[in-house]
Amino acid sequence: MTQKEAVVCIQAWWRGTLVRRTLLHAALRASVIQRWWRHVLAVQLEKRRLVTLDIYVRKEWAAVRLQSWVRMWHIRLRYCRLLRAARIIQGYWRWHNCHTRGFFQGHYHIKESELNLQLEISLGPQICKVQQSTSLPIKESSGL
């Protein structure tokens, strides 16, 4: 091998080494950029996933709240119906008790030495009204 051929061989080897080094650096830089871009895409995907999840959760909570309101409304209507029925039954029962068992109702007034008494006695369908004035025995105190 002549000196010129040796120089050309060394230059070719050196240029090849420089090209390989340049390509290696370019590949490393491309790898860094790709890794960064994949990270950016992953962060964006996670943000989109969280927003979608938040929207889904809000819709679910809205549906749950509406369902609970509807259930409450149905239960309240049923309760009001039962309450009205209970009041009707109580009214009939009280009327029945008053007309079958009877009750007393009265007023009194005390005036000086007299007691005025007004009584209303109900026994079944019959009502008896009594008014009576009674004088009260009052002892006069002797002066000491």
XYZ file of N, CA, C and O in Angstrom:
576
model
N 0.850 -1.156 0.000
C 0.000 0.000 0.000
C 0.901 1.225 0.000
O 1.855 1.330 0.768
N 0.542 2.124 -0.830
C 1.346 3.326 -0.959
C 0.923 4.322 0.091
O -0.096 4.154 0.778
N 1.696 5.372 0.182
C 1.394 6.382 1.196
C 0.083 7.078 0.876
O -0.707 7.375 1.786
N -0.201 7.293 -0.339
C -1.441 7.963 -0.734
C -2.638 7.087 -0.392
O -3.642 7.563 0.118
N -2.499 5.822 -0.640
C -3.585 4.902 -0.327
C -3.789 4.824 1.188
O -4.915 4.735 1.680
N -2.701 4.873 1.941
C -2.795 4.832 3.400
C -3.481 6.084 3.925
O -4.332 6.041 4.839
N -3.137 7.245 3.335
C -3.764 8.512 3.744
C -5.245 8.459 3.429
O -6.079 8.858 4.251
N -5.591 7.984 2.243
C -6.997 7.897 1.853
C -7.723 6.949 2.800
O -8.866 7.194 3.216
N -7.080 5.857 3.175
C -7.706 4.868 4.077
C -7.929 5.492 5.453
O -8.990 5.326 6.054
N -6.941 6.242 5.978
C -7.081 6.886 7.284
C -8.162 7.963 7.217
O -9.005 8.079 8.129
N -8.162 8.748 6.111
C -9.191 9.784 5.967
C -10.594 9.156 5.893
O -11.536 9.668 6.486
N -10.724 8.066 5.207
C -12.016 7.395 5.096
C -12.466 6.885 6.473
O -13.627 7.016 6.867
N -11.491 6.279 7.193
C -11.818 5.801 8.539
C -12.244 6.956 9.426
O -13.232 6.873 10.137
N -11.529 8.076 9.374
C -11.836 9.236 10.206
C -13.181 9.833 9.821
O -13.987 10.154 10.692
N -13.411 9.993 8.539
C -14.713 10.518 8.100
C -15.848 9.581 8.520
O -16.908 10.021 8.933
N -15.634 8.310 8.391
C -16.644 7.335 8.833
C -16.912 7.448 10.321
O -18.055 7.401 10.778
N -15.819 7.609 11.108
C -15.979 7.775 12.552
C -16.753 9.054 12.851
O -17.659 9.060 13.697
N -16.426 10.147 12.157
C -17.147 11.402 12.374
C -18.617 11.261 11.990
O -19.498 11.746 12.698
N -18.882 10.597 10.866
C -20.265 10.417 10.426
C -21.017 9.552 11.441
O -22.147 9.861 11.832
N -20.355 8.449 11.882
C -21.020 7.582 12.862
C -21.276 8.331 14.169
O -22.330 8.203 14.776
N -20.295 9.142 14.617
C -20.473 9.926 15.828
C -21.607 10.928 15.650
O -22.453 11.106 16.536
N -21.654 11.608 14.503
C -22.722 12.567 14.222
C -24.078 11.871 14.197
O -25.057 12.371 14.758
N -24.127 10.708 13.558
C -25.385 9.948 13.509
C -25.798 9.483 14.914
O -26.976 9.501 15.262
N -24.811 9.063 15.719
C -25.119 8.635 17.091
C -25.689 9.798 17.901
O -26.687 9.646 18.608
N -25.040 10.971 17.801
C -25.546 12.157 18.512
C -26.943 12.529 18.021
O -27.822 12.879 18.830
N -27.166 12.474 16.732
C -28.480 12.795 16.174
C -29.524 11.793 16.678
O -30.647 12.174 17.031
N -29.154 10.502 16.720
C -30.082 9.486 17.208
C -30.394 9.700 18.684
O -31.541 9.572 19.115
N -29.373 10.048 19.481
C -29.599 10.322 20.907
C -30.509 11.538 21.088
O -31.415 11.533 21.922
N -30.246 12.586 20.307
C -31.099 13.783 20.411
C -32.533 13.474 19.974
O -33.497 13.929 20.597
N -32.667 12.698 18.916
C -34.009 12.303 18.461
C -34.713 11.468 19.531
O -35.916 11.630 19.787
N -33.951 10.591 20.188
C -34.516 9.767 21.260
C -34.990 10.642 22.418
O -36.074 10.428 22.970
N -34.198 11.649 22.793
C -34.592 12.574 23.875
C -35.860 13.324 23.489
O -36.804 13.457 24.289
N -35.901 13.820 22.249
C -37.077 14.567 21.784
C -38.305 13.654 21.758
O -39.403 14.049 22.193
N -38.146 12.415 21.292
C -39.275 11.479 21.252
C -39.773 11.171 22.664
O -40.982 11.108 22.911
N -38.826 10.965 23.594
C -39.215 10.689 24.978
C -39.988 11.872 25.552
O -41.026 11.700 26.203
N -39.498 13.085 25.311
C -40.191 14.285 25.798
C -41.575 14.375 25.173
O -42.555 14.660 25.860
N -41.702 14.157 23.883
C -42.994 14.263 23.192
C -43.978 13.214 23.703
O -45.146 13.499 23.914
N -43.476 11.984 23.942
C -44.357 10.945 24.505
C -44.845 11.340 25.893
O -46.003 11.105 26.244
N -43.975 11.966 26.690
C -44.371 12.440 28.019
C -45.448 13.524 27.905
O -46.439 13.508 28.647
N -45.251 14.472 26.968
C -46.245 15.534 26.751
C -47.580 14.920 26.345
O -48.640 15.292 26.869
N -47.556 13.949 25.436
C -48.797 13.289 25.011
C -49.443 12.538 26.170
O -50.672 12.555 26.321
N -48.631 11.886 27.000
C -49.180 11.161 28.150
C -49.842 12.119 29.137
O -50.923 11.839 29.673
N -49.211 13.280 29.369
C -49.792 14.284 30.276
C -51.107 14.799 29.703
O -52.114 14.922 30.421
N -51.134 15.094 28.399
C -52.376 15.563 27.768
C -53.450 14.488 27.847
O -54.623 14.794 28.129
N -53.074 13.240 27.603
C -54.041 12.149 27.678
C -54.591 12.001 29.091
O -55.795 11.812 29.279
N -53.720 12.141 30.103
C -54.163 12.050 31.500
C -55.110 13.201 31.840
O -56.134 13.001 32.506
N -54.798 14.412 31.333
C -55.691 15.555 31.580
C -57.053 15.311 30.940
O -58.095 15.556 31.552
N -57.039 14.827 29.685
C -58.308 14.528 29.008
C -59.078 13.448 29.746
O -60.300 13.526 29.902
N -58.354 12.437 30.234
C -59.004 11.357 30.976
C -59.642 11.886 32.266
O -60.783 11.548 32.589
N -58.925 12.758 32.971
C -59.472 13.332 34.204
C -60.684 14.216 33.930
O -61.668 14.195 34.681
N -60.629 15.010 32.857
C -61.777 15.857 32.506
C -62.975 14.986 32.144
O -64.103 15.239 32.587
N -62.733 13.943 31.352
C -63.815 13.032 30.971
C -64.386 12.335 32.204
O -65.601 12.206 32.342
N -63.506 11.912 33.108
C -63.957 11.272 34.347
C -64.769 12.242 35.193
O -65.809 11.874 35.752
N -64.325 13.490 35.284
C -65.064 14.494 36.057
C -66.453 14.730 35.461
O -67.442 14.800 36.194
N -66.526 14.828 34.144
C -67.825 15.014 33.484
C -68.719 13.817 33.758
O -69.910 13.965 34.082
N -68.169 12.620 33.664
C -68.938 11.397 33.922
C -69.455 11.376 35.361
O -70.624 11.081 35.607
N -68.559 11.724 36.309
C -68.961 11.722 37.719
C -70.060 12.751 37.966
O -71.035 12.477 38.678
N -69.937 13.926 37.361
C -70.983 14.950 37.533
C -72.326 14.465 36.982
O -73.375 14.671 37.595
N -72.293 13.828 35.814
C -73.536 13.307 35.236
C -74.126 12.220 36.121
O -75.343 12.176 36.338
N -73.267 11.342 36.637
C -73.753 10.281 37.524
C -74.373 10.863 38.787
O -75.438 10.435 39.214
N -73.690 11.857 39.404
C -74.235 12.475 40.604
C -75.554 13.180 40.307
O -76.479 13.151 41.123
N -75.642 13.816 39.148
C -76.898 14.477 38.775
C -78.004 13.434 38.634
O -79.131 13.644 39.105
N -77.685 12.314 38.019
C -78.686 11.254 37.869
C -79.090 10.701 39.232
O -80.283 10.493 39.501
N -78.112 10.488 40.104
C -78.411 9.968 41.447
C -79.272 10.959 42.215
O -80.244 10.588 42.882
N -78.926 12.247 42.110
C -79.705 13.265 42.818
C -81.151 13.321 42.296
O -82.103 13.400 43.064
N -81.311 13.270 40.971
C -82.662 13.268 40.399
C -83.439 12.035 40.850
O -84.622 12.126 41.203
N -82.781 10.884 40.852
C -83.455 9.667 41.293
C -83.874 9.782 42.751
O -84.991 9.382 43.116
N -83.008 10.335 43.596
C -83.367 10.467 45.011
C -84.520 11.452 45.188
O -85.401 11.240 46.025
N -84.528 12.542 44.393
C -85.647 13.489 44.472
C -86.953 12.825 44.044
O -88.000 13.039 44.667
N -86.909 12.037 42.984
C -88.125 11.361 42.517
C -88.598 10.368 43.570
O -89.788 10.300 43.884
N -87.644 9.589 44.144
C -88.034 8.649 45.208
C -88.627 9.392 46.390
O -89.643 8.979 46.954
N -87.999 10.520 46.784
C -88.508 11.303 47.897
C -89.911 11.822 47.589
O -90.793 11.794 48.441
N -90.115 12.287 46.368
C -91.418 12.819 45.980
C -92.479 11.722 46.061
O -93.575 11.947 46.589
N -92.159 10.516 45.550
C -93.110 9.406 45.617
C -93.410 9.022 47.067
O -94.573 8.807 47.434
N -92.382 8.964 47.881
C -92.576 8.605 49.292
C -93.376 9.682 49.999
O -94.266 9.384 50.805
N -93.109 10.952 49.681
C -93.859 12.040 50.313
C -95.332 11.989 49.915
O -96.216 12.202 50.751
N -95.592 11.725 48.628
C -96.993 11.589 48.200
C -97.677 10.451 48.942
O -98.817 10.590 49.404
N -96.975 9.321 49.053
C -97.554 8.176 49.761
C -97.792 8.529 51.224
O -98.837 8.202 51.796
N -96.821 9.218 51.860
C -96.972 9.628 53.246
C -98.167 10.571 53.410
O -98.951 10.424 54.348
N -98.321 11.527 52.487
C -99.453 12.460 52.576
C -100.779 11.727 52.435
O -101.748 12.034 53.145
N -100.822 10.747 51.522
C -102.054 9.952 51.384
C -102.352 9.185 52.667
O -103.485 9.165 53.147
N -101.325 8.554 53.231
C -101.522 7.799 54.478
C -101.912 8.726 55.622
O -102.767 8.373 56.446
N -101.304 9.906 55.683
C -101.636 10.868 56.729
C -103.093 11.320 56.599
O -103.819 11.397 57.596
N -103.517 11.595 55.355
C -104.910 11.991 55.135
C -105.852 10.856 55.536
O -106.875 11.085 56.203
N -105.504 9.624 55.178
C -106.338 8.478 55.558
C -106.377 8.316 57.075
O -107.443 8.058 57.653
N -105.221 8.495 57.732
C -105.182 8.382 59.193
C -106.048 9.460 59.840
O -106.766 9.185 60.814
N -106.018 10.667 59.298
C -106.835 11.742 59.866
C -108.329 11.457 59.668
O -109.138 11.744 60.553
N -108.683 10.898 58.524
C -110.090 10.538 58.293
C -110.513 9.465 59.285
O -111.571 9.570 59.925
N -109.668 8.449 59.454
C -109.988 7.375 60.403
C -110.070 7.931 61.815
O -110.990 7.579 62.576
N -109.143 8.818 62.197
C -109.184 9.410 63.531
C -110.459 10.215 63.740
O -111.077 10.157 64.806
N -110.847 10.961 62.712
C -112.085 11.744 62.837
C -113.295 10.854 63.055
O -114.121 11.108 63.949
N -113.421 9.788 62.272
C -114.542 8.862 62.452
C -114.463 8.171 63.808
O -115.479 7.982 64.479
N -113.255 7.797 64.208
C -113.108 7.115 65.490
C -113.473 8.056 66.635
O -114.170 7.659 67.565
N -113.039 9.295 66.588
C -113.381 10.250 67.645
C -114.886 10.525 67.670
O -115.493 10.624 68.734
N -115.472 10.646 66.504
C -116.918 10.852 66.444
C -117.627 9.647 67.044
O -118.539 9.791 67.851
N -117.172 8.447 66.705
C -117.765 7.218 67.228
C -117.600 7.151 68.744
O -118.554 6.828 69.460
N -116.415 7.467 69.251
C -116.179 7.435 70.691
C -117.063 8.444 71.412
O -117.620 8.147 72.472
N -117.182 9.627 70.827
C -117.996 10.658 71.475
C -119.461 10.248 71.506
O -120.175 10.545 72.458
N -119.923 9.579 70.467
C -121.341 9.240 70.404
C -121.667 7.909 71.058
O -122.826 7.629 71.317
N -120.702 7.084 71.331
C -120.993 5.804 71.978
C -120.553 5.787 73.424
O -121.219 5.214 74.267
N -119.473 6.404 73.755
C -118.958 6.371 75.125
C -119.366 7.597 75.922
O -119.434 7.560 77.126
N -119.544 8.679 75.263
C -119.938 9.905 75.939
C -118.744 10.712 76.416
O -117.628 10.227 76.489
N -119.027 11.962 76.749
C -117.972 12.828 77.253
C -118.619 13.948 78.053
O -119.814 14.212 77.954
N -117.810 14.583 78.866
C -118.224 15.715 79.671
C -117.518 16.954 79.165
O -116.348 16.914 78.811
N -118.275 18.036 79.163
C -117.700 19.315 78.794
C -118.396 20.356 79.647
O -119.614 20.305 79.828
N -117.658 21.284 80.191
C -118.320 22.256 81.057
C -117.497 23.496 81.306
O -116.314 23.556 80.973
N -118.160 24.480 81.916
C -117.543 25.747 82.274
C -118.070 26.135 83.651
O -119.175 25.762 84.032
N -117.278 26.898 84.372
C -117.762 27.408 85.656
C -117.303 28.852 85.821
O -116.306 29.266 85.238
N -118.102 29.604 86.600
C -117.770 30.991 86.931
C -118.036 31.171 88.414
O -119.070 30.736 88.929
N -117.123 31.817 89.081
C -117.305 32.096 90.507
C -117.495 33.599 90.654
O -116.656 34.373 90.219
N -118.630 33.974 91.255
C -118.926 35.384 91.522
C -119.192 35.514 93.023
O -120.071 34.837 93.555
N -118.442 36.334 93.636
C -118.544 36.615 95.067
C -118.862 35.364 95.874
O -117.976 34.610 96.241
N -120.123 35.085 96.122
C -120.481 33.930 96.949
C -121.328 32.946 96.163
O -122.131 32.215 96.746
N -121.155 32.918 94.838
C -122.003 32.041 94.025
C -121.150 31.323 92.977
O -120.248 31.897 92.379
N -121.474 30.053 92.759
C -120.797 29.251 91.752
C -121.799 28.940 90.654
O -122.843 28.352 90.905
N -121.497 29.395 89.442
C -122.342 29.075 88.284
C -121.650 27.941 87.523
O -120.505 28.049 87.120
N -122.377 26.877 87.290
C -121.826 25.690 86.653
C -122.672 25.340 85.436
O -123.896 25.269 85.526
N -122.007 25.146 84.282
C -122.693 24.722 83.061
C -122.006 23.447 82.581
O -120.830 23.450 82.255
N -122.734 22.370 82.529
C -122.193 21.089 82.091
C -122.939 20.601 80.866
O -124.152 20.786 80.753
N -122.207 19.951 79.996
C -122.811 19.309 78.832
C -122.330 17.871 78.859
O -121.148 17.580 78.763
N -123.265 16.946 79.032
C -122.930 15.530 79.128
C -123.496 14.841 77.901
O -124.678 14.951 77.601
N -122.609 14.121 77.203
C -123.045 13.417 76.004
C -122.876 11.934 76.247
O -121.786 11.443 76.517
N -123.976 11.211 76.149
C -123.950 9.757 76.258
C -124.625 9.208 75.007
O -125.842 9.198 74.890
N -123.812 8.758 74.071
C -124.365 8.275 72.818
C -124.976 9.432 72.053
O -124.454 10.529 72.028
N -126.136 9.202 71.459
C -126.765 10.270 70.681
C -127.487 11.295 71.567
O -127.962 12.308 71.080
N -127.568 11.038 72.865
C -128.300 11.938 73.765
C -127.333 12.931 74.405
O -126.253 12.574 74.835
N -127.782 14.170 74.473
C -126.979 15.221 75.097
C -127.799 15.809 76.233
O -128.982 16.125 76.081
N -127.187 15.936 77.373
C -127.853 16.495 78.545
C -127.098 17.756 78.947
O -125.888 17.712 79.149
N -127.847 18.873 79.056
C -127.229 20.127 79.458
C -127.738 20.479 80.845
O -128.933 20.439 81.112
N -126.793 20.832 81.720
C -127.141 21.166 83.097
C -126.557 22.534 83.408
O -125.390 22.779 83.136
N -127.392 23.405 83.961
C -126.926 24.704 84.444
C -127.366 24.806 85.886
O -128.530 24.535 86.214
N -126.452 25.181 86.740
C -126.791 25.235 88.150
C -126.024 26.374 88.805
O -124.853 26.594 88.507
N -126.703 27.088 89.658
C -126.078 28.135 90.468
C -126.151 27.691 91.911
O -127.215 27.292 92.392
N -125.062 27.735 92.563
C -125.005 27.307 93.966
C -124.356 28.417 94.769
O -123.340 28.972 94.367
N -124.981 28.700 95.901
C -124.369 29.708 96.756
C -123.282 29.031 97.593
O -123.427 27.884 98.023
N -122.217 29.728 97.779
C -121.092 29.169 98.516
C -121.155 29.648 99.959
O -121.356 30.818 100.240
N -121.017 28.716 100.876
C -121.017 29.151 102.290
C -119.694 29.839 102.619
O -118.612 29.258 102.467
N -119.785 31.072 102.985
C -118.591 31.844 103.314
C -118.720 32.236 104.782
O -119.706 32.820 105.201
N -117.710 31.886 105.543
C -117.707 32.231 106.966
C -117.143 33.646 107.094
O -116.122 33.965 106.508
N -117.832 34.410 107.842
C -117.313 35.753 108.076
C -116.380 35.697 109.252
O -116.666 35.109 110.280
N -115.266 36.286 109.074
C -114.263 36.235 110.145
C -114.572 37.320 111.172
O -114.954 38.426 110.824
N -114.424 36.938 112.369
C -114.665 37.916 113.445
C -113.400 38.744 113.639
O -112.290 38.264 113.457
N -113.572 39.912 113.969
C -112.429 40.804 114.145
C -111.630 40.427 115.370
O -112.174 40.341 116.452
N -110.425 40.199 115.249
C -109.567 39.862 116.379
C -108.738 41.023 116.802
O -108.240 41.854 116.312
